[in-house]
């Protein structure tokens, strides 16, 4: 790695993935297809929820907010991955690198809070059905979403600010975007204290939200098991299965990378795991939530009929 001036870091080099030159165009096209499909899938969810009145419920409102977040989340890292596939090691100004670091972690922590809000929504819908719409009013929904975004962007100031204040002696980032662990390896000083702070901040946020989600689903499980009808139990579980799948993907990868032993993974491990939560999870989000969802399928049918009627005219 190339040494840098200790007092100023004009730019970094994103190393990306090591791959034969002949395979890079294929990797670029594959990544580009997934990126475009991710944007299209999440935009589809947002538009569908807005277009169909039957989906004007708190659950689909939060799902549309999650899809909106995923649009920005994947767009924070996918362009730099595509650039490194085409051009190999890519220079990035230090300011842009730290902004990417901050925005990426802000959106990640916001998603963490939002998944907790979605679990609360399912708990109230199943365990407090008579008071559900009063408890989850339009005002409450917007307040919960605003609080999630505010908390996420506030919490990310700590790891991003501490990382940006480090003196750097090297500039090649062993990753395809600017993340905590790869940047910490470039510092001129011992970053053990910084790693502990990252574990405390990111770990506490993840653990608290995960405990909340598990507690809420524990209450849901008890309520569902009391239902006499097998069909009612199956319907209740089906509304939660998609959310639990996303929770497992999100928190599993987050704990491996940021909580397990921040900054101590072998080089190359971080960026391989990162593909799971930066590219794959946003891609799977609309598929998991809509593929086997009868309400969404019916909404698609209704919206399609409306569009066809408009095109055919009177």
Tab-separated table of N, CA, C and O in Angstrom, residues 62-134:
chain	number	residue	atom	x	y	z
A	62	UNK	N	-45.081	1.218	5.849
A	62	UNK	CA	-43.715	0.978	6.313
A	62	UNK	C	-42.899	0.217	5.277
A	62	UNK	O	-41.696	0.453	5.136
A	63	UNK	N	-43.544	-0.686	4.549
A	63	UNK	CA	-42.845	-1.414	3.489
A	63	UNK	C	-42.393	-0.463	2.388
A	63	UNK	O	-41.274	-0.588	1.872
A	64	UNK	N	-43.231	0.509	2.031
A	64	UNK	CA	-42.841	1.475	1.005
A	64	UNK	C	-41.689	2.362	1.492
A	64	UNK	O	-40.806	2.728	0.714
A	65	UNK	N	-41.685	2.689	2.793
A	65	UNK	CA	-40.575	3.468	3.349
A	65	UNK	C	-39.284	2.649	3.309
A	65	UNK	O	-38.216	3.164	2.983
A	66	UNK	N	-39.397	1.345	3.634
A	66	UNK	CA	-38.224	0.470	3.567
A	66	UNK	C	-37.699	0.390	2.134
A	66	UNK	O	-36.483	0.433	1.910
A	67	UNK	N	-38.592	0.294	1.161
A	67	UNK	CA	-38.174	0.243	-0.238
A	67	UNK	C	-37.500	1.551	-0.660
A	67	UNK	O	-36.512	1.540	-1.401
A	68	UNK	N	-38.033	2.676	-0.192
A	68	UNK	CA	-37.404	3.969	-0.476
A	68	UNK	C	-35.993	4.022	0.107
A	68	UNK	O	-35.050	4.490	-0.552
A	69	UNK	N	-35.850	3.521	1.331
A	69	UNK	CA	-34.533	3.486	1.965
A	69	UNK	C	-33.573	2.596	1.181
A	69	UNK	O	-32.397	2.934	0.979
A	70	UNK	N	-34.071	1.434	0.718
A	70	UNK	CA	-33.222	0.502	-0.022
A	70	UNK	C	-32.720	1.103	-1.328
A	70	UNK	O	-31.614	0.782	-1.782
A	71	UNK	N	-33.522	1.969	-1.947
A	71	UNK	CA	-33.073	2.636	-3.174
A	71	UNK	C	-31.793	3.416	-2.925
A	71	UNK	O	-30.833	3.354	-3.712
A	72	UNK	N	-31.765	4.159	-1.839
A	72	UNK	CA	-30.586	4.956	-1.503
A	72	UNK	C	-29.462	4.091	-0.957
A	72	UNK	O	-28.282	4.354	-1.218
A	73	UNK	N	-29.833	3.064	-0.196
A	73	UNK	CA	-28.834	2.188	0.423
A	73	UNK	C	-27.991	1.484	-0.646
A	73	UNK	O	-26.758	1.497	-0.592
A	74	UNK	N	-28.650	0.889	-1.636
A	74	UNK	CA	-27.912	0.187	-2.678
A	74	UNK	C	-27.159	1.173	-3.569
A	74	UNK	O	-26.066	0.867	-4.073
A	75	UNK	N	-27.712	2.378	-3.742
A	75	UNK	CA	-27.067	3.376	-4.600
A	75	UNK	C	-25.847	4.017	-3.941
A	75	UNK	O	-25.081	4.721	-4.611
A	76	UNK	N	-25.672	3.787	-2.656
A	76	UNK	CA	-24.491	4.305	-1.969
A	76	UNK	C	-23.240	3.526	-2.324
A	76	UNK	O	-22.141	4.087	-2.356
A	77	UNK	N	-23.388	2.226	-2.612
A	77	UNK	CA	-22.219	1.378	-2.841
A	77	UNK	C	-22.145	0.774	-4.242
A	77	UNK	O	-21.056	0.540	-4.753
A	78	UNK	N	-23.287	0.508	-4.870
A	78	UNK	CA	-23.269	-0.171	-6.173
A	78	UNK	C	-22.493	0.603	-7.244
A	78	UNK	O	-21.734	-0.009	-8.014
A	79	UNK	N	-22.628	1.942	-7.354
A	79	UNK	CA	-21.865	2.651	-8.391
A	79	UNK	C	-20.352	2.498	-8.247
A	79	UNK	O	-19.649	2.358	-9.261
A	80	UNK	N	-19.838	2.523	-7.008
A	80	UNK	CA	-18.393	2.357	-6.846
A	80	UNK	C	-17.965	0.918	-7.153
A	80	UNK	O	-16.873	0.685	-7.673
A	81	UNK	N	-18.833	-0.060	-6.850
A	81	UNK	CA	-18.526	-1.447	-7.212
A	81	UNK	C	-18.465	-1.591	-8.726
A	81	UNK	O	-17.535	-2.215	-9.270
A	82	UNK	N	-19.426	-0.997	-9.429
A	82	UNK	CA	-19.430	-1.051	-10.896
A	82	UNK	C	-18.182	-0.383	-11.466
A	82	UNK	O	-17.577	-0.885	-12.426
A	83	UNK	N	-17.775	0.732	-10.871
A	83	UNK	CA	-16.597	1.455	-11.362
A	83	UNK	C	-15.330	0.633	-11.181
A	83	UNK	O	-14.470	0.597	-12.078
A	84	UNK	N	-15.210	-0.048	-10.046
A	84	UNK	CA	-14.013	-0.869	-9.823
A	84	UNK	C	-14.000	-2.093	-10.724
A	84	UNK	O	-12.926	-2.574	-11.111
A	85	UNK	N	-15.180	-2.628	-11.095
A	85	UNK	CA	-15.197	-3.746	-12.044
A	85	UNK	C	-14.652	-3.315	-13.400
A	85	UNK	O	-13.930	-4.063	-14.062
A	86	UNK	N	-14.983	-2.095	-13.811
A	86	UNK	CA	-14.555	-1.621	-15.120
A	86	UNK	C	-13.117	-1.127	-15.131
A	86	UNK	O	-12.365	-1.388	-16.077
A	87	UNK	N	-12.719	-0.391	-14.084
A	87	UNK	CA	-11.442	0.326	-14.116
A	87	UNK	C	-10.421	-0.177	-13.106
A	87	UNK	O	-9.327	0.396	-13.026
A	88	UNK	N	-10.748	-1.198	-12.340
A	88	UNK	CA	-9.806	-1.678	-11.332
A	88	UNK	C	-9.707	-0.698	-10.180
A	88	UNK	O	-10.703	-0.104	-9.762
A	89	UNK	N	-8.514	-0.517	-9.659
A	89	UNK	CA	-8.331	0.404	-8.535
A	89	UNK	C	-8.794	1.806	-8.922
A	89	UNK	O	-8.324	2.368	-9.914
A	90	UNK	N	-9.711	2.345	-8.116
A	90	UNK	CA	-10.329	3.626	-8.463
A	90	UNK	C	-10.053	4.671	-7.403
A	90	UNK	O	-10.321	4.443	-6.213
A	91	UNK	N	-9.502	5.841	-7.786
A	91	UNK	CA	-9.272	6.905	-6.810
A	91	UNK	C	-10.583	7.536	-6.371
A	91	UNK	O	-11.527	7.686	-7.165
A	92	UNK	N	-10.655	7.910	-5.103
A	92	UNK	CA	-11.824	8.605	-4.570
A	92	UNK	C	-11.331	9.669	-3.598
A	92	UNK	O	-10.495	9.380	-2.732
A	93	UNK	N	-11.773	10.923	-3.734
A	93	UNK	CA	-11.349	11.977	-2.794
A	93	UNK	C	-11.711	11.599	-1.365
A	93	UNK	O	-12.741	10.953	-1.111
A	94	UNK	N	-10.878	12.023	-0.434
A	94	UNK	CA	-11.110	11.680	0.970
A	94	UNK	C	-12.462	12.169	1.465
A	94	UNK	O	-13.177	11.451	2.177
A	95	UNK	N	-12.847	13.385	1.074
A	95	UNK	CA	-14.131	13.933	1.513
A	95	UNK	C	-15.290	13.072	1.017
A	95	UNK	O	-16.237	12.780	1.761
A	96	UNK	N	-15.206	12.653	-0.248
A	96	UNK	CA	-16.255	11.797	-0.817
A	96	UNK	C	-16.283	10.446	-0.098
A	96	UNK	O	-17.357	9.890	0.168
A	97	UNK	N	-15.110	9.939	0.217
A	97	UNK	CA	-15.004	8.658	0.919
A	97	UNK	C	-15.693	8.726	2.277
A	97	UNK	O	-16.479	7.836	2.637
A	98	UNK	N	-15.437	9.785	3.039
A	98	UNK	CA	-16.026	9.904	4.377
A	98	UNK	C	-17.533	10.189	4.299
A	98	UNK	O	-18.289	9.748	5.168
A	99	UNK	N	-17.961	10.907	3.264
A	99	UNK	CA	-19.400	11.120	3.074
A	99	UNK	C	-20.093	9.801	2.772
A	99	UNK	O	-21.162	9.497	3.310
A	100	UNK	N	-19.465	8.983	1.903
A	100	UNK	CA	-20.024	7.673	1.598
A	100	UNK	C	-20.115	6.814	2.855
A	100	UNK	O	-21.126	6.143	3.101
A	101	UNK	N	-19.064	6.851	3.676
A	101	UNK	CA	-19.055	6.111	4.930
A	101	UNK	C	-20.207	6.542	5.832
A	101	UNK	O	-20.931	5.698	6.387
A	102	UNK	N	-20.396	7.852	5.953
A	102	UNK	CA	-21.455	8.368	6.828
A	102	UNK	C	-22.845	8.022	6.304
A	102	UNK	O	-23.702	7.537	7.056
A	103	UNK	N	-23.082	8.260	5.020
A	103	UNK	CA	-24.412	8.004	4.450
A	103	UNK	C	-24.736	6.515	4.510
A	103	UNK	O	-25.855	6.117	4.857
A	104	UNK	N	-23.754	5.676	4.193
A	104	UNK	CA	-23.972	4.227	4.219
A	104	UNK	C	-24.388	3.758	5.611
A	104	UNK	O	-25.370	3.013	5.766
A	105	UNK	N	-23.657	4.193	6.641
A	105	UNK	CA	-23.989	3.754	7.995
A	105	UNK	C	-25.253	4.434	8.520
A	105	UNK	O	-25.986	3.842	9.322
A	106	UNK	N	-25.523	5.648	8.076
A	106	UNK	CA	-26.773	6.301	8.462
A	106	UNK	C	-27.974	5.511	7.955
A	106	UNK	O	-28.933	5.248	8.694
A	107	UNK	N	-27.918	5.121	6.685
A	107	UNK	CA	-29.019	4.354	6.104
A	107	UNK	C	-29.113	2.966	6.737
A	107	UNK	O	-30.214	2.452	6.960
A	108	UNK	N	-27.958	2.364	7.034
A	108	UNK	CA	-27.970	1.047	7.673
A	108	UNK	C	-28.600	1.091	9.053
A	108	UNK	O	-29.408	0.226	9.412
A	109	UNK	N	-28.244	2.105	9.858
A	109	UNK	CA	-28.826	2.222	11.194
A	109	UNK	C	-30.302	2.607	11.124
A	109	UNK	O	-31.104	2.169	11.949
A	110	UNK	N	-30.665	3.414	10.124
A	110	UNK	CA	-32.075	3.741	9.929
A	110	UNK	C	-32.877	2.481	9.624
A	110	UNK	O	-33.982	2.286	10.150
A	111	UNK	N	-32.324	1.615	8.781
A	111	UNK	CA	-33.015	0.358	8.473
A	111	UNK	C	-33.155	-0.510	9.715
A	111	UNK	O	-34.181	-1.169	9.906
A	112	UNK	N	-32.145	-0.486	10.563
A	112	UNK	CA	-32.206	-1.231	11.820
A	112	UNK	C	-33.398	-0.775	12.655
A	112	UNK	O	-34.191	-1.594	13.153
A	113	UNK	N	-33.550	0.530	12.815
A	113	UNK	CA	-34.684	1.072	13.570
A	113	UNK	C	-36.008	0.779	12.862
A	113	UNK	O	-37.017	0.467	13.501
A	114	UNK	N	-36.007	0.889	11.542
A	114	UNK	CA	-37.240	0.691	10.784
A	114	UNK	C	-37.732	-0.749	10.883
A	114	UNK	O	-38.947	-1.000	10.949
A	115	UNK	N	-36.816	-1.700	10.906
A	115	UNK	CA	-37.214	-3.097	11.085
A	115	UNK	C	-37.874	-3.305	12.448
A	115	UNK	O	-38.813	-4.098	12.579
A	116	UNK	N	-37.393	-2.580	13.457
A	116	UNK	CA	-38.036	-2.632	14.769
A	116	UNK	C	-39.432	-2.044	14.735
A	116	UNK	O	-40.369	-2.588	15.343
A	117	UNK	N	-39.600	-0.941	14.005
A	117	UNK	CA	-40.923	-0.313	13.868
A	117	UNK	C	-41.882	-1.256	13.151
A	117	UNK	O	-43.060	-1.378	13.534
A	118	UNK	N	-41.395	-1.950	12.131
A	118	UNK	CA	-42.249	-2.886	11.396
A	118	UNK	C	-42.658	-4.064	12.265
A	118	UNK	O	-43.779	-4.585	12.144
A	119	UNK	N	-41.773	-4.500	13.153
A	119	UNK	CA	-42.135	-5.568	14.093
A	119	UNK	C	-43.198	-5.082	15.070
A	119	UNK	O	-44.138	-5.826	15.404
A	120	UNK	N	-43.079	-3.832	15.523
A	120	UNK	CA	-44.095	-3.250	16.406
A	120	UNK	C	-45.441	-3.182	15.701
A	120	UNK	O	-46.488	-3.475	16.310
A	121	UNK	N	-45.417	-2.819	14.433
A	121	UNK	CA	-46.657	-2.762	13.656
A	121	UNK	C	-47.336	-4.128	13.598
A	121	UNK	O	-48.554	-4.243	13.790
A	122	UNK	N	-46.559	-5.180	13.337
A	122	UNK	CA	-47.135	-6.533	13.283
A	122	UNK	C	-47.657	-6.968	14.648
A	122	UNK	O	-48.691	-7.630	14.751
A	123	UNK	N	-46.947	-6.583	15.717
A	123	UNK	CA	-47.388	-6.940	17.070
A	123	UNK	C	-48.740	-6.302	17.380
A	123	UNK	O	-49.651	-6.967	17.880
A	124	UNK	N	-48.883	-5.024	17.079
A	124	UNK	CA	-50.146	-4.333	17.355
A	124	UNK	C	-51.278	-4.882	16.493
A	124	UNK	O	-52.418	-4.999	16.954
A	125	UNK	N	-50.976	-5.218	15.237
A	125	UNK	CA	-52.016	-5.731	14.336
A	125	UNK	C	-52.540	-7.083	14.803
A	125	UNK	O	-53.743	-7.368	14.679
A	126	UNK	N	-51.668	-7.917	15.356
A	126	UNK	CA	-52.064	-9.276	15.745
A	126	UNK	C	-52.512	-9.354	17.201
A	126	UNK	O	-53.481	-10.040	17.525
A	127	UNK	N	-51.829	-8.636	18.060
A	127	UNK	CA	-52.114	-8.745	19.501
A	127	UNK	C	-53.090	-7.680	20.010
A	127	UNK	O	-53.690	-7.858	21.066
A	128	UNK	N	-53.235	-6.572	19.287
A	128	UNK	CA	-54.170	-5.509	19.683
A	128	UNK	C	-55.035	-5.108	18.488
A	128	UNK	O	-55.077	-3.944	18.107
A	129	UNK	N	-55.728	-6.056	17.877
A	129	UNK	CA	-56.456	-5.747	16.628
A	129	UNK	C	-57.548	-4.696	16.782
A	129	UNK	O	-57.786	-3.924	15.850
A	130	UNK	N	-58.198	-4.659	17.942
A	130	UNK	CA	-59.294	-3.714	18.127
A	130	UNK	C	-58.807	-2.271	18.248
A	130	UNK	O	-59.533	-1.333	17.915
A	131	UNK	N	-57.597	-2.102	18.739
A	131	UNK	CA	-57.044	-0.755	18.921
A	131	UNK	C	-55.957	-0.421	17.894
A	131	UNK	O	-55.323	0.630	17.971
A	132	UNK	N	-55.763	-1.326	16.927
A	132	UNK	CA	-54.630	-1.207	15.999
A	132	UNK	C	-54.638	0.111	15.229
A	132	UNK	O	-53.637	0.848	15.213
A	133	UNK	N	-55.745	0.432	14.594
A	133	UNK	CA	-55.778	1.634	13.749
A	133	UNK	C	-55.703	2.918	14.562
A	133	UNK	O	-55.188	3.932	14.085
A	134	UNK	N	-56.175	2.869	15.798
A	134	UNK	CA	-56.050	4.045	16.662
A	134	UNK	C	-54.604	4.214	17.124
A	134	UNK	O	-54.074	5.330	17.169
